[in-house]
């Protein structure tokens, strides 16, 4: 079972559950009845105590943040190995953030021991640097062990290295060649490893390492290597597993060796949990293996307790000893379990997960059920620290629940959260942090100060007042409880970006159809399908961005290289670009060329700003921000069309952008807003920052810290997690982030 989803990748539109009147109940006015009423007088935006603060909802549980273990700290949804130091501190690998982190002995604080926190490096051949604390770099580390002196040893898996970290956080490379997969013995960087995963250290300072797959020249069935305190690497056993696991990889059946996990007992004897052979082994100093429990066989997986020769194991995940030298394993067979191995090899299951397929919300069981446990460490007192992470699907093709917690289990199965915040998605209306969202996306502001939010996971449109009151359009207590017009006829295949005009009318998009809602009455304003469908391209025939000017003209961008103008009568004209022509050319109207366009915004003077360069891998046009005047003149505001997506501030032509998260649909792409001074703000959900393009063309980072994920209120830049939608009114900026809407005070 895989409990981690590395990135949100909406590779296609995905069918949303049919929208009912909720989707189409958007209107520019407010009131709790079917009749339109005058909007309430706009309330002045509150002056937050800090520059960055939560407006409504509850920010996503996963991320990258140190602090109070149960109220502030955030972890990635990809956690690696764990180890309990003699001091009682828990050292664990936040693999998704490429960091080594610590939980204090009193279980109150999470800190970062080492690692820069850059999580977007998995496709690189290496991400390596020695140094102190956050100056060091790791590449998806998977295994960790701590010696009695407080030194930490890390199996730096994708760097193919073994690293050492002192108690002060000084990181050095103990052995291995950076970025080289091999199996050479030798000393220090003369030796090589291939995806080291399991790791253990004995009292003499010898480090034992298991590896995953193969060298460039030969299959190596999970060798176990020994690193002496001098850094000399020898092969303890070249074949820890006899039987590979049969798995599906991109269709065909493939045999692979899964990682073997290691632990050293109180007498210095090495033990291994082998998920391939489904056995527990011990190793003599010579490397001679003895089976402690289970019977090695290709098809011998199961969950049977009993004597050593009758016991069966599944996909073993972790192994550890307590202070009394009792042996425990984390095992997966259908559901995870924590099992004890007696001195005679007999097996007793202590804790077993149940009902893992269905949770209270119908989306799968969450933390506290053991269902998502992938890592385990044993405390001296015989309790079990377990990493529980998950990312599930909300049933409409979108990631919704993300959680990452460390929990402590007793042998009786009782659990307590010790670090990390549980997920808090939902659909509840309410005030401030009592309200709940599920993947809020595009946002728009009307002149009265009402913020409209496209709640993607709930397939609804929500309103947020400046005091943080959240209501759902079309629901009791919300705006427009009854809708007239064509609202109920709108197909709900895709709920696109939102826009408002100077009169407070709300515009919604479904595929290529643009709807206008005024006074709780929805009409079909225009259908772009006849234009888009006649141009065959690799992209879907949908519109991708939308904005409106103060006069009520609507502008729509498309993935097919053009911008349309829809006047107040619904008349459609091609405003800029040429349908089906991919390129990057500034110029007047149809002479200009765009790539795959994304979100748009407009300033008070009627200038348009649009994200260009989505799907760089297909079009080979780099991400840029384009500007279009009311007369249709197109210029490049910032970015370089000849450069690949990247993150770089600086002068306009030197700046680089990530305008799209992976291969996702524009819901996870950059959005734009412009303030009264003419500064343009661009969200970057990939790097978790908001960029500012000043009136001088210079690009800077306004909010968030690149590659750091989570939410930290306070003085800017603070910390953000994948900001998506953005809107600006007066001196306030509003941002949608996973499960919440946050606000930032503009300078």
XYZ file of C-alpha atoms in Angstrom:
747
model
C 0.000 0.000 0.000
C 1.302 3.398 -0.910
C 0.346 6.127 1.479
C 2.234 8.959 -0.057
C 1.504 10.953 -3.149
C 4.623 13.029 -4.025
C 2.848 15.814 -5.837
C -0.590 16.825 -6.931
C -0.713 15.806 -10.530
C -4.030 16.416 -12.187
C -3.073 15.045 -15.603
C -6.522 15.422 -17.023
C -9.669 17.327 -16.209
C -11.174 14.538 -14.147
C -14.907 14.337 -13.896
C -16.341 16.293 -10.982
C -19.586 15.170 -9.403
C -22.507 16.909 -11.077
C -22.909 20.457 -9.850
C -26.310 21.280 -8.577
C -27.618 24.674 -7.793
C -24.684 25.178 -5.440
C -22.273 25.784 -8.293
C -24.630 28.018 -10.118
C -25.988 29.923 -7.223
C -23.280 32.522 -7.449
C -24.472 36.100 -7.466
C -23.026 39.486 -6.875
C -25.508 40.465 -4.135
C -26.155 38.828 -0.788
C -29.136 37.608 1.112
C -30.551 34.449 2.618
C -33.645 34.160 0.420
C -34.322 33.641 -3.229
C -34.939 37.352 -3.751
C -31.941 39.580 -4.287
C -31.258 42.050 -1.561
C -28.901 44.948 -1.335
C -25.378 43.923 -0.401
C -24.279 44.785 3.102
C -22.037 47.795 3.437
C -18.436 46.710 2.976
C -16.608 46.158 6.179
C -13.150 47.586 6.425
C -10.463 44.925 6.144
C -9.187 44.183 9.632
C -5.701 45.307 10.419
C -4.009 42.015 11.294
C -1.512 41.970 14.079
C 0.943 40.479 11.653
C 1.553 40.923 7.925
C 0.551 37.334 7.048
C -2.425 35.760 8.793
C -5.173 33.188 8.455
C -8.502 34.565 7.236
C -10.643 31.420 7.105
C -10.314 27.659 7.137
C -7.579 25.478 8.538
C -4.325 25.232 6.627
C -3.233 21.850 5.319
C -1.663 19.480 7.799
C 1.428 18.648 5.795
C 4.370 20.931 5.101
C 7.741 21.876 6.490
C 7.791 23.782 9.735
C 9.545 23.457 13.078
C 7.952 24.379 16.384
C 5.541 23.059 18.968
C 5.061 19.408 18.093
C 1.259 19.236 18.097
C 0.230 22.762 17.205
C 2.838 24.228 14.867
C 5.121 21.552 13.427
C 4.436 20.274 9.948
C 5.978 17.303 8.225
C 5.952 16.096 4.645
C 3.770 13.205 3.570
C 6.856 11.161 2.807
C 8.630 10.200 6.037
C 11.611 7.875 6.113
C 13.277 5.970 8.930
C 13.115 6.751 12.638
C 15.484 6.125 15.531
C 15.333 6.784 19.266
C 18.542 8.184 20.725
C 19.807 7.265 24.187
C 18.769 10.780 25.264
C 15.155 9.952 24.411
C 15.115 12.272 21.395
C 13.587 10.848 18.242
C 15.540 11.390 15.041
C 13.410 10.937 11.943
C 13.802 11.480 8.230
C 11.476 13.950 6.593
C 12.270 12.478 3.195
C 9.782 14.596 1.304
C 11.575 17.705 2.540
C 15.047 16.119 2.267
C 15.732 16.834 5.917
C 16.762 15.102 9.116
C 14.519 16.268 11.933
C 14.229 15.705 15.674
C 11.435 15.339 18.175
C 12.514 16.387 21.657
C 12.695 13.831 24.456
C 9.698 15.420 26.161
C 7.813 15.225 22.836
C 7.047 18.954 22.770
C 9.242 20.378 19.984
C 10.193 19.506 16.418
C 13.473 20.907 15.112
C 15.560 20.434 11.999
C 18.918 18.783 12.563
C 20.176 19.050 8.990
C 19.015 19.510 5.407
C 18.005 22.493 3.283
C 14.329 21.577 2.910
C 14.330 21.645 -0.895
C 11.761 19.045 -1.870
C 11.641 19.535 -5.642
C 14.855 17.691 -6.465
C 13.769 14.109 -6.982
C 14.502 14.126 -10.708
C 18.037 15.359 -10.223
C 20.944 12.878 -10.314
C 22.115 14.201 -6.946
C 21.377 16.823 -4.334
C 24.381 16.752 -2.064
C 26.344 19.101 0.116
C 28.189 18.607 3.371
C 27.906 21.365 5.932
C 26.183 22.365 9.145
C 22.433 22.271 9.642
C 20.412 23.641 6.755
C 23.547 24.185 4.676
C 23.705 20.423 4.124
C 21.777 18.676 1.344
C 20.205 15.235 1.113
C 18.373 13.419 -1.644
C 15.413 11.406 -0.395
C 17.100 9.778 2.621
C 15.397 6.577 3.783
C 17.299 5.080 6.731
C 18.610 6.493 9.995
C 20.442 5.240 13.080
C 21.931 6.932 16.159
C 24.960 5.798 18.144
C 25.459 6.131 21.886
C 27.503 9.318 21.449
C 24.587 11.033 19.716
C 25.956 10.847 16.176
C 23.357 10.209 13.494
C 23.960 8.017 10.447
C 21.792 8.455 7.362
C 21.256 6.219 4.368
C 21.100 9.039 1.795
C 19.281 6.913 -0.724
C 19.143 8.862 -3.968
C 22.630 10.305 -3.478
C 23.915 6.701 -3.043
C 25.766 7.781 0.098
C 26.071 7.121 3.800
C 26.242 10.361 5.798
C 27.247 11.175 9.377
C 25.782 14.013 11.431
C 27.246 15.094 14.748
C 25.048 16.178 17.635
C 25.828 19.770 16.600
C 24.405 19.157 13.128
C 27.695 18.946 11.200
C 27.143 16.723 8.172
C 29.923 14.804 6.457
C 29.935 12.015 3.893
C 31.070 8.805 5.528
C 31.274 6.635 2.422
C 30.105 6.415 -1.158
C 30.365 8.282 -4.455
C 27.912 11.124 -5.007
C 25.264 10.176 -7.559
C 26.979 6.891 -8.475
C 25.082 3.602 -8.126
C 27.615 0.827 -7.541
C 28.794 -1.887 -5.176
C 32.531 -1.344 -4.790
C 34.244 -1.908 -1.481
C 36.908 0.554 -0.361
C 37.418 3.440 2.024
C 35.345 6.626 1.970
C 34.590 7.821 -1.545
C 36.457 4.879 -3.033
C 33.462 2.734 -2.090
C 30.089 2.886 -3.789
C 26.518 2.036 -2.847
C 23.312 1.661 -4.818
C 20.313 3.227 -3.115
C 21.238 2.478 0.508
C 18.080 2.176 2.594
C 18.394 0.208 5.823
C 21.003 1.279 8.367
C 22.104 0.307 11.876
C 25.097 1.024 14.130
C 26.634 -1.067 16.892
C 28.369 -0.015 20.107
C 31.785 -0.287 18.455
C 30.811 2.282 15.832
C 30.415 -0.152 12.954
C 27.659 0.919 10.559
C 25.637 -1.653 8.627
C 23.836 -0.689 5.426
C 21.394 -2.510 3.173
C 20.744 -1.586 -0.441
C 17.678 -1.781 -2.651
C 18.168 -2.896 -6.194
C 21.171 -3.337 -8.439
C 24.457 -1.994 -9.598
C 24.960 -0.787 -13.172
C 26.452 -4.117 -14.164
C 24.815 -6.840 -12.104
C 21.786 -7.650 -9.993
C 22.632 -7.453 -6.328
C 19.984 -8.987 -4.101
C 19.960 -6.536 -1.236
C 23.590 -6.749 -0.161
C 24.437 -5.792 3.407
C 27.588 -3.708 3.718
C 29.706 -2.892 6.769
C 31.426 0.442 7.322
C 34.142 0.445 9.948
C 34.732 3.590 12.054
C 37.664 4.322 9.707
C 35.270 4.550 6.742
C 36.437 1.248 5.259
C 33.547 -0.478 3.467
C 33.318 -4.247 3.113
C 30.515 -6.512 1.934
C 29.108 -8.480 4.845
C 26.777 -10.510 2.657
C 26.193 -10.096 -1.052
C 22.743 -11.653 -0.986
C 20.408 -10.848 1.843
C 17.308 -11.972 -0.077
C 16.677 -15.063 -2.134
C 13.283 -14.295 -3.577
C 12.426 -11.004 -5.273
C 8.973 -9.477 -5.028
C 6.665 -9.519 -8.029
C 5.142 -6.117 -8.675
C 3.486 -4.160 -11.463
C 5.545 -1.311 -12.838
C 3.868 0.635 -15.666
C 1.957 -2.403 -16.758
C 4.318 -5.388 -17.030
C 5.049 -7.677 -14.140
C 8.506 -6.967 -12.788
C 10.594 -8.675 -10.127
C 12.385 -6.363 -7.754
C 14.102 -6.627 -4.403
C 12.578 -4.533 -1.675
C 14.771 -2.963 0.984
C 15.920 -5.101 3.894
C 15.655 -3.293 7.242
C 18.344 -3.544 9.917
C 18.709 -3.339 13.695
C 21.429 -4.254 16.191
C 20.554 -5.901 19.510
C 22.066 -5.205 22.939
C 24.825 -7.738 22.280
C 25.884 -6.106 19.023
C 24.294 -8.769 16.821
C 22.870 -7.573 13.516
C 19.287 -8.503 12.636
C 17.363 -7.964 9.412
C 13.696 -7.917 8.455
C 13.469 -9.280 4.908
C 10.200 -8.452 3.068
C 11.262 -10.472 0.032
C 11.772 -13.810 1.783
C 9.268 -12.965 4.571
C 11.663 -13.868 7.382
C 13.643 -12.376 10.260
C 17.393 -13.136 10.216
C 20.447 -12.558 12.386
C 23.996 -12.231 11.106
C 27.254 -13.368 12.641
C 30.363 -11.204 12.389
C 31.404 -13.366 9.422
C 28.174 -12.538 7.601
C 26.697 -16.010 8.156
C 22.911 -15.710 8.292
C 20.538 -17.626 10.554
C 16.761 -17.493 10.209
C 15.184 -16.381 13.477
C 11.544 -16.629 12.456
C 9.539 -17.510 9.368
C 10.297 -19.812 6.462
C 11.936 -18.289 3.407
C 9.857 -18.940 0.316
C 8.735 -16.967 -2.697
C 5.017 -17.290 -1.905
C 5.106 -17.586 1.869
C 3.671 -14.235 2.846
C 0.938 -14.092 5.479
C 0.223 -12.927 9.001
C 0.241 -16.135 11.008
C 1.462 -15.997 14.604
C 2.969 -18.951 16.420
C 6.280 -20.849 16.586
C 9.176 -19.683 14.447
C 8.668 -22.365 11.811
C 4.940 -21.665 11.495
C 5.007 -17.874 11.591
C 4.347 -15.891 8.456
C 5.229 -12.320 7.581
C 4.155 -9.966 4.828
C 5.844 -6.795 3.633
C 8.167 -6.044 6.540
C 8.727 -2.312 6.988
C 10.815 -1.778 10.108
C 12.621 -3.614 12.910
C 13.809 -2.539 16.343
C 14.754 -3.551 19.890
C 13.725 -2.056 23.212
C 15.956 -1.668 26.291
C 15.049 -5.198 27.416
C 16.389 -6.523 24.087
C 12.925 -7.537 22.909
C 12.496 -7.576 19.130
C 9.591 -5.968 17.266
C 8.708 -5.496 13.608
C 6.262 -3.407 11.630
C 4.635 -5.736 9.138
C 2.204 -5.265 6.246
C -0.148 -8.026 5.160
C -3.488 -6.614 3.983
C -3.240 -4.162 6.877
C -0.258 -3.065 8.991
C 0.553 -4.678 12.325
C 3.153 -4.437 15.063
C 4.491 -7.861 16.007
C 6.839 -9.152 18.685
C 9.470 -11.807 18.013
C 10.286 -13.906 21.077
C 13.742 -15.185 21.958
C 12.712 -18.556 20.466
C 11.483 -16.930 17.248
C 7.807 -17.237 18.124
C 5.593 -14.434 16.850
C 2.810 -12.541 18.612
C 0.804 -9.766 17.010
C 0.352 -6.871 19.435
C -1.452 -4.254 17.343
C -3.291 -4.704 14.053
C -5.091 -2.105 11.959
C -8.666 -2.717 10.868
C -11.105 -0.997 8.490
C -8.354 0.673 6.520
C -10.355 1.155 3.350
C -13.073 3.402 4.721
C -12.771 6.273 7.142
C -15.378 8.505 8.666
C -15.478 10.601 5.496
C -15.465 7.630 3.150
C -12.012 8.516 1.867
C -9.838 6.117 3.797
C -8.742 5.850 7.387
C -6.440 8.526 8.744
C -3.962 8.932 11.601
C -4.504 6.911 14.746
C -5.667 3.796 12.891
C -2.201 2.373 12.062
C -3.539 2.060 8.500
C -0.964 4.382 6.981
C 2.050 3.374 9.064
C 5.207 2.999 7.008
C 7.946 3.556 9.587
C 8.468 2.545 13.205
C 10.970 2.964 16.019
C 10.886 1.253 19.414
C 11.335 3.265 22.588
C 13.423 1.994 25.476
C 10.225 1.249 27.398
C 8.748 -0.897 24.651
C 6.359 1.556 23.058
C 6.217 2.198 19.346
C 6.749 5.472 17.524
C 5.035 5.265 14.164
C 5.040 7.616 11.174
C 1.579 7.828 9.650
C 1.262 9.726 6.391
C -1.323 9.862 3.691
C -2.775 11.603 0.717
C -6.129 10.429 -0.493
C -8.538 11.146 -3.314
C -11.859 12.870 -2.733
C -13.669 10.789 -5.324
C -13.680 13.446 -8.033
C -10.107 13.134 -9.222
C -8.507 15.552 -6.774
C -6.184 15.167 -3.852
C -7.907 16.274 -0.712
C -6.640 14.823 2.554
C -2.969 15.256 3.408
C -1.707 14.319 6.807
C 1.649 13.576 8.366
C 1.896 12.647 12.018
C 4.164 10.858 14.434
C 2.146 8.771 16.872
C 3.079 6.602 19.817
C 1.376 3.236 20.286
C 1.287 1.077 23.386
C 1.511 -2.718 23.097
C -2.228 -2.687 23.804
C -2.910 -0.612 20.708
C -3.664 2.747 22.320
C -2.159 5.640 20.384
C -1.332 9.271 21.062
C -0.244 11.919 18.581
C 3.233 13.253 19.405
C 4.002 15.488 16.403
C 2.240 16.891 13.372
C -1.222 18.359 12.794
C -4.151 16.271 11.553
C -5.835 17.261 8.313
C -8.818 19.578 8.607
C -10.524 19.666 5.221
C -14.311 19.850 4.962
C -17.261 21.896 3.750
C -18.461 23.618 6.916
C -19.523 27.237 6.784
C -18.624 29.405 9.731
C -16.366 32.090 11.111
C -12.620 32.095 10.621
C -10.907 28.846 11.511
C -14.199 27.080 12.239
C -14.912 27.039 8.507
C -13.562 24.269 6.303
C -12.504 24.102 2.647
C -11.356 21.290 0.387
C -8.758 22.439 -2.115
C -9.767 26.078 -2.636
C -8.563 27.386 -5.991
C -9.458 30.475 -8.006
C -10.629 33.514 -6.055
C -12.211 36.822 -7.075
C -13.287 39.990 -5.252
C -16.383 42.077 -5.910
C -16.531 45.831 -5.221
C -18.402 45.261 -1.965
C -15.456 43.326 -0.569
C -16.920 39.831 -0.860
C -14.349 37.208 -1.763
C -15.541 34.368 -3.999
C -13.624 31.108 -3.713
C -13.817 28.134 -6.021
C -13.810 25.196 -3.580
C -12.615 22.508 -5.961
C -12.847 19.496 -3.686
C -16.413 20.326 -2.663
C -17.452 21.450 -6.173
C -18.970 24.628 -4.728
C -18.418 28.352 -4.686
C -17.865 29.858 -1.268
C -17.969 33.477 -0.137
C -15.636 34.939 2.465
C -16.247 38.294 4.112
C -13.409 40.477 5.286
C -14.123 39.396 8.868
C -13.578 35.728 7.901
C -17.240 34.655 7.690
C -17.559 31.792 5.196
C -20.814 30.863 3.466
C -21.681 28.581 0.579
C -23.534 29.970 -2.396
C -26.898 28.295 -2.748
C -26.990 26.946 0.775
C -29.150 28.070 3.705
C -27.595 31.079 5.322
C -25.582 31.887 2.246
C -26.030 34.073 -0.765
C -28.738 33.243 -3.276
C -30.462 30.324 -1.626
C -32.569 29.938 -4.750
C -31.300 30.500 -8.281
C -33.190 31.315 -11.404
C -32.113 31.011 -15.004
C -29.996 28.233 -16.482
C -28.071 27.440 -13.340
C -29.257 23.869 -12.949
C -28.474 23.108 -16.585
C -24.755 23.827 -16.379
C -22.752 20.627 -16.782
C -20.194 20.260 -14.050
C -17.352 18.597 -15.876
C -15.049 21.449 -15.014
C -15.548 24.363 -12.675
C -13.048 26.896 -13.928
C -11.707 30.261 -12.821
C -13.902 32.940 -11.290
C -14.141 36.630 -12.183
C -16.128 39.675 -11.097
C -16.777 43.003 -12.803
C -17.235 46.558 -11.582
C -20.946 46.003 -10.973
C -20.364 42.988 -8.758
C -21.537 40.397 -11.287
C -19.933 36.983 -10.961
C -18.629 35.016 -13.925
C -18.089 31.274 -13.840
C -16.648 28.949 -16.419
C -17.462 25.374 -17.304
C -15.143 24.030 -19.996
C -15.664 26.584 -22.769
C -18.960 28.050 -21.559
C -19.007 31.359 -19.721
C -21.895 32.092 -17.327
C -22.892 35.378 -15.788
C -24.729 35.565 -12.478
C -26.411 38.796 -11.399
C -29.090 39.226 -8.753
C -29.246 35.460 -8.223
C -30.045 34.814 -11.878
C -27.603 32.894 -14.065
C -27.444 33.147 -17.839
C -25.178 31.623 -20.456
C -23.124 34.589 -21.627
C -21.058 32.895 -24.336
C -19.893 29.529 -25.614
C -16.353 29.384 -26.955
C -16.550 25.741 -28.012
C -17.236 26.506 -31.716
C -14.024 28.542 -31.748
C -11.838 26.190 -29.750
C -13.008 22.858 -31.099
C -12.156 23.663 -34.696
C -8.486 24.029 -33.869
C -6.884 20.630 -33.301
C -4.022 20.729 -30.847
C -2.551 18.495 -28.234
C -4.546 20.362 -25.598
C -8.112 20.031 -24.529
C -10.695 22.386 -26.015
C -11.235 24.373 -22.881
C -10.660 27.870 -21.667
C -8.043 28.249 -18.943
C -8.207 31.794 -17.549
C -10.775 34.539 -17.186
C -11.040 38.111 -15.970
C -13.417 41.057 -16.405
C -12.858 44.782 -16.698
C -14.790 47.479 -14.877
C -17.141 47.916 -17.860
C -18.249 44.291 -17.776
C -16.238 42.979 -20.729
C -14.956 39.463 -20.089
C -11.602 38.212 -21.357
C -10.878 34.510 -21.630
C -7.541 32.819 -22.265
C -7.130 29.369 -23.744
C -4.576 26.619 -23.938
C -4.648 27.058 -27.703
C -2.741 30.325 -27.855
C -5.394 33.043 -27.986
C -7.352 35.495 -25.838
C -11.039 36.198 -26.491
C -13.100 39.235 -25.607
C -16.771 38.843 -24.725
C -18.732 42.084 -24.509
C -21.746 42.715 -22.306
C -24.057 41.374 -25.041
C -22.164 38.108 -25.290
C -20.499 38.925 -28.611
C -17.191 37.079 -29.034
C -14.129 38.497 -30.762
C -10.542 37.287 -30.971
C -8.656 39.882 -28.943
C -5.036 38.766 -29.174
C -3.025 35.849 -30.512
C -3.841 33.246 -33.138
C -5.703 30.037 -32.304
C -3.548 26.956 -32.724
C -0.304 28.911 -33.239
C 2.238 28.222 -30.534
C 5.080 30.636 -30.024
C 6.224 33.711 -28.212
C 5.916 36.912 -30.190
C 5.040 40.346 -28.863
C 2.937 42.589 -31.049
C -0.484 43.940 -31.887
C -3.536 41.724 -31.649
C -3.418 38.734 -33.994
C 0.267 39.362 -34.746
C 1.171 38.291 -31.213
C 1.813 34.671 -30.365
C 1.239 32.819 -27.118
C 1.912 29.355 -25.833
C -0.514 27.577 -23.499
C -2.129 30.395 -21.527
C -3.242 30.199 -17.911
C -4.867 32.555 -15.432
C -5.537 36.235 -16.079
C -6.242 39.473 -14.258
C -6.979 43.088 -15.204
C -6.010 46.396 -13.655
C -8.183 49.499 -13.232
C -6.969 50.899 -16.564
C -8.084 47.809 -18.477
C -4.642 46.270 -19.021
C -4.614 42.482 -18.973
C -1.966 40.261 -17.426
C -1.796 36.577 -18.291
C 0.343 33.596 -17.384
C 1.985 32.111 -20.463
C 4.056 28.983 -20.952
C 2.064 26.221 -19.298
C 3.097 22.767 -20.517
C 6.656 23.744 -21.271
C 7.577 20.103 -21.887
C 5.155 20.010 -24.819
C 5.469 23.467 -26.318
C 9.108 24.201 -25.464
C 8.151 27.782 -24.610
C 9.389 29.049 -21.276
C 7.102 30.532 -18.629
C 6.501 34.261 -18.889
C 4.041 36.891 -17.723
C 2.502 38.811 -20.630
C 0.744 42.196 -20.658
C -1.967 43.241 -23.112
C -3.147 46.843 -23.333
C -6.810 47.750 -23.997
C -5.837 48.267 -27.647
C -4.486 44.703 -27.888
C -0.740 45.429 -27.783
C 1.093 42.420 -26.290
C 4.407 42.719 -24.445
C 6.418 40.445 -22.172
C 6.353 41.753 -18.614
C 8.789 39.276 -17.063
C 10.416 35.922 -17.740
C 12.248 34.403 -20.691
C 10.476 32.276 -23.287
C 13.705 30.493 -24.210
C 14.373 29.270 -20.661
C 12.931 26.268 -18.859
C 10.793 26.693 -15.722
C 12.873 27.752 -12.747
C 12.849 29.970 -9.689
C 14.936 33.119 -9.946
C 14.346 36.731 -8.938
C 15.971 39.704 -10.617
C 15.437 41.979 -13.611
C 12.461 41.146 -15.798
C 14.379 39.260 -18.502
C 16.534 37.415 -15.957
C 13.633 36.299 -13.747
C 12.373 32.742 -14.006
C 9.024 31.291 -13.044
C 7.381 28.003 -12.239
C 3.898 28.630 -13.566
C 2.557 25.111 -13.249
C 2.869 22.307 -10.753
C 4.057 19.261 -12.650
C 1.711 18.149 -15.419
C -1.359 19.355 -13.598
C -4.354 21.180 -14.982
C -4.309 24.978 -14.524
C -6.053 24.588 -11.171
C -2.548 24.099 -9.830
C -0.921 26.790 -11.952
C 0.109 30.348 -11.230
C -2.503 33.065 -10.702
C -2.199 36.844 -10.966
C -3.334 39.996 -9.213
C -2.390 43.655 -9.583
C -2.455 46.356 -6.910
C -3.377 50.027 -7.221
C 0.276 50.995 -7.739
C 0.667 48.716 -10.751
C 2.672 45.976 -9.053
C 1.789 42.512 -10.360
C 1.760 39.513 -8.017
C 2.167 35.935 -9.244
C 1.512 32.820 -7.180
C 3.920 29.927 -7.550
C 2.335 26.771 -6.117
C 5.383 24.785 -7.193
C 7.842 26.715 -5.024
C 5.221 27.803 -2.433
C 5.864 31.524 -2.883
C 4.239 34.690 -4.195
C 6.374 36.716 -6.597
C 6.151 40.466 -7.149
C 6.822 42.200 -10.447
C 7.459 45.829 -9.607
C 6.680 48.759 -11.854
C 10.392 48.827 -12.712
C 10.155 45.245 -14.003
C 12.230 43.790 -11.204
C 10.983 40.460 -9.832
C 11.241 39.649 -6.125
C 9.742 37.157 -3.701
C 6.954 38.826 -1.764
C 5.691 36.036 0.498
C 6.708 32.499 1.366
C 10.040 30.740 1.359
C 11.025 28.809 -1.747
C 10.571 25.038 -1.345
C 9.363 25.438 2.240
C 5.821 24.155 2.679
C 3.464 24.957 5.539
C 1.914 28.073 6.965
C 3.604 30.487 9.320
C 1.788 33.691 10.204
C 3.797 36.737 11.056
C 6.010 39.198 9.331
C 6.577 38.647 5.659
C 7.786 36.567 3.959
C 6.323 34.049 6.458
C 5.666 30.604 5.030
C 3.062 29.422 2.536
C 2.000 26.060 1.203
C 1.278 25.967 -2.535
C -0.612 29.252 -2.903
C -3.026 29.038 -5.829
C -5.672 31.752 -6.214
C -4.891 35.389 -5.504
C -6.801 38.656 -5.292
C -5.905 42.161 -4.112
C -8.185 44.863 -2.689
C -6.754 48.036 -1.272
C -3.898 47.140 1.030
C -4.863 43.469 1.458
C -3.874 40.434 -0.525
C -5.914 37.235 -0.328
C -4.520 33.800 -1.171
C -6.027 30.347 -1.389
C -3.852 27.603 0.068
C -4.751 23.987 0.806
C -7.848 24.006 3.046
C -7.728 27.734 3.831
C -7.759 31.349 2.697
C -4.997 33.551 4.097
C -4.340 37.269 3.873
C -1.248 39.432 3.650
C -0.862 43.117 4.350
C 0.614 44.975 1.398
C 3.306 47.555 2.129
